[in-house]
Structure formats: C-alpha cells, structure tokens
C-alpha cells in the first residue's frame, strides 16, 4: 500500500473521530469542502455499520476496495458518519442534494429500491442531522 494512501486513510479515520464524519474522493485523496448539501447514501445496500470498537482503518480500506467503481461516480464520494446516539461508524457511498425535501424523497426512494432504509441525512454546512426512521 503506497504511503500516500496510508496517510489518506489515517486522515479519514482521524477526521471521522474528530468531527463525526467526512466526505472524500479516495481516487484523488481529496476531502470535499463543507457545503450546504444534504448528504445520504446513494446506494444504501452498500452501507457498512460498524461498532465503535471496530478497526476503522482496516474497514475503510476494505470498503474502498469493494466499492471503487461506485466511489468514482461523479456525484459520489466516500462518506463516513458517527451515529450521534449509538457511536457506530457508518461507511457509505454518499451523494447529496441541496433542497431538503428533494433530498428526503430521494433518500427514502433509494432505501425502498435497495431494500434498506436510510437512517439519516446530514448537512455539513448546517452541522445538522435529520433522522429518516
């Protein structure tokens, strides 16, 4: 594993623990700027939920390898989130929509299509979570 990739994974893990989540593009090691966007899993069936005791670095590496093609889609990124009530880590192929009602409808529809309900949407600019279930 190249050292810059190890550095990127360590940064994703550190930022996830410090701020409760991140958005980044693994192919470029780029962290997305904070935007006024409602973020949620585009492919909820791919979301991995881990206990707070999990090896986050190892889980990130495996998740990225397993979902490389989806993470390279232009409207997708690696999303990490720490559930504020349970402390569990969520790793997902995220997307986002500015309008909250449109984001809600799209997230709920994605959950129906993939057979896995989305727990929440997060807006990094507002530092706000909206629970969907």
GROMACS .gro file of C-alpha atoms in nm, residues 2-129:
model
  128
    2UNK     CA    1   0.151   0.336  -0.104
    3UNK     CA    2   0.240   0.571   0.182
    4UNK     CA    3   0.013   0.850   0.049
    5UNK     CA    4  -0.280   0.605   0.056
    6UNK     CA    5  -0.198   0.512   0.417
    7UNK     CA    6  -0.182   0.882   0.503
    8UNK     CA    7  -0.520   0.939   0.338
    9UNK     CA    8  -0.684   0.650   0.528
   10UNK     CA    9  -0.538   0.775   0.857
   11UNK     CA   10  -0.672   1.125   0.782
   12UNK     CA   11  -1.021   0.990   0.704
   13UNK     CA   12  -1.022   0.797   1.032
   14UNK     CA   13  -0.893   1.095   1.233
   15UNK     CA   14  -1.143   1.340   1.081
   16UNK     CA   15  -1.427   1.093   1.133
   17UNK     CA   16  -1.344   1.062   1.502
   18UNK     CA   17  -1.286   1.437   1.548
   19UNK     CA   18  -1.582   1.579   1.361
   20UNK     CA   19  -1.827   1.289   1.337
   21UNK     CA   20  -1.787   1.231   0.966
   22UNK     CA   21  -1.611   1.309   0.641
   23UNK     CA   22  -1.665   1.328   0.267
   24UNK     CA   23  -1.377   1.246   0.036
   25UNK     CA   24  -1.278   1.103  -0.300
   26UNK     CA   25  -1.049   0.802  -0.246
   27UNK     CA   26  -0.919   0.810  -0.606
   28UNK     CA   27  -0.770   1.158  -0.555
   29UNK     CA   28  -0.729   1.160  -0.174
   30UNK     CA   29  -0.929   1.483  -0.180
   31UNK     CA   30  -1.158   1.591   0.104
   32UNK     CA   31  -1.468   1.772  -0.013
   33UNK     CA   32  -1.518   2.125   0.118
   34UNK     CA   33  -1.804   2.184   0.361
   35UNK     CA   34  -2.113   2.257   0.153
   36UNK     CA   35  -2.478   2.333   0.218
   37UNK     CA   36  -2.588   1.993   0.093
   38UNK     CA   37  -2.800   1.716   0.243
   39UNK     CA   38  -2.580   1.408   0.226
   40UNK     CA   39  -2.704   1.048   0.233
   41UNK     CA   40  -2.610   0.706   0.091
   42UNK     CA   41  -2.677   0.681  -0.282
   43UNK     CA   42  -2.654   0.303  -0.252
   44UNK     CA   43  -2.786   0.216   0.096
   45UNK     CA   44  -2.735  -0.158   0.042
   46UNK     CA   45  -2.359  -0.090   0.032
   47UNK     CA   46  -2.351   0.093   0.367
   48UNK     CA   47  -2.140  -0.075   0.634
   49UNK     CA   48  -2.229  -0.017   1.000
   50UNK     CA   49  -1.953  -0.092   1.249
   51UNK     CA   50  -1.934  -0.086   1.628
   52UNK     CA   51  -1.721   0.190   1.780
   53UNK     CA   52  -1.465  -0.078   1.873
   54UNK     CA   53  -1.400  -0.172   1.507
   55UNK     CA   54  -1.066  -0.127   1.334
   56UNK     CA   55  -1.168   0.179   1.133
   57UNK     CA   56  -0.854   0.189   0.916
   58UNK     CA   57  -0.897  -0.171   0.805
   59UNK     CA   58  -1.271  -0.123   0.746
   60UNK     CA   59  -1.208   0.190   0.536
   61UNK     CA   60  -0.952   0.011   0.320
   62UNK     CA   61  -1.184  -0.286   0.259
   63UNK     CA   62  -1.487  -0.062   0.191
   64UNK     CA   63  -1.296   0.145  -0.064
   65UNK     CA   64  -1.167  -0.167  -0.242
   66UNK     CA   65  -1.515  -0.324  -0.250
   67UNK     CA   66  -1.685  -0.008  -0.383
   68UNK     CA   67  -1.418   0.152  -0.600
   69UNK     CA   68  -1.635   0.182  -0.915
   70UNK     CA   69  -1.927   0.342  -0.729
   71UNK     CA   70  -1.700   0.581  -0.539
   72UNK     CA   71  -1.562   0.701  -0.874
   73UNK     CA   72  -1.903   0.812  -1.000
   74UNK     CA   73  -1.903   1.193  -1.040
   75UNK     CA   74  -2.183   1.254  -0.788
   76UNK     CA   75  -2.049   1.011  -0.527
   77UNK     CA   76  -1.788   1.014  -0.254
   78UNK     CA   77  -1.679   0.814   0.046
   79UNK     CA   78  -1.897   0.923   0.333
   80UNK     CA   79  -1.818   0.843   0.694
   81UNK     CA   80  -2.050   0.924   0.981
   82UNK     CA   81  -2.058   0.853   1.353
   83UNK     CA   82  -2.415   0.793   1.468
   84UNK     CA   83  -2.458   1.051   1.748
   85UNK     CA   84  -2.680   0.821   1.957
   86UNK     CA   85  -2.500   0.487   1.920
   87UNK     CA   86  -2.140   0.579   1.837
   88UNK     CA   87  -2.146   0.331   1.547
   89UNK     CA   88  -1.942   0.407   1.235
   90UNK     CA   89  -2.124   0.427   0.903
   91UNK     CA   90  -1.925   0.395   0.581
   92UNK     CA   91  -2.113   0.460   0.261
   93UNK     CA   92  -2.116   0.570  -0.100
   94UNK     CA   93  -2.262   0.915  -0.043
   95UNK     CA   94  -2.429   1.172  -0.260
   96UNK     CA   95  -2.605   1.498  -0.181
   97UNK     CA   96  -2.887   1.730  -0.277
   98UNK     CA   97  -2.930   2.094  -0.172
   99UNK     CA   98  -3.307   2.101  -0.131
  100UNK     CA   99  -3.402   1.924   0.192
  101UNK     CA  100  -3.740   1.795   0.070
  102UNK     CA  101  -3.594   1.663  -0.255
  103UNK     CA  102  -3.309   1.501  -0.061
  104UNK     CA  103  -3.557   1.336   0.175
  105UNK     CA  104  -3.767   1.199  -0.112
  106UNK     CA  105  -3.459   1.074  -0.297
  107UNK     CA  106  -3.311   0.910   0.014
  108UNK     CA  107  -3.637   0.737   0.102
  109UNK     CA  108  -3.676   0.616  -0.259
  110UNK     CA  109  -3.317   0.483  -0.263
  111UNK     CA  110  -3.393   0.290   0.055
  112UNK     CA  111  -3.706   0.138  -0.099
  113UNK     CA  112  -3.528   0.042  -0.422
  114UNK     CA  113  -3.234  -0.118  -0.239
  115UNK     CA  114  -3.438  -0.273   0.041
  116UNK     CA  115  -3.253  -0.091   0.318
  117UNK     CA  116  -3.389   0.219   0.486
  118UNK     CA  117  -3.152   0.515   0.523
  119UNK     CA  118  -3.114   0.619   0.887
  120UNK     CA  119  -3.034   0.987   0.841
  121UNK     CA  120  -2.921   1.273   0.620
  122UNK     CA  121  -2.650   1.516   0.727
  123UNK     CA  122  -2.582   1.873   0.619
  124UNK     CA  123  -2.218   1.965   0.696
  125UNK     CA  124  -2.267   2.342   0.648
  126UNK     CA  125  -2.555   2.345   0.894
  127UNK     CA  126  -2.399   2.072   1.112
  128UNK     CA  127  -2.748   1.923   1.122
  129UNK     CA  128  -2.876   1.564   1.109
   0.00000   0.00000   0.00000
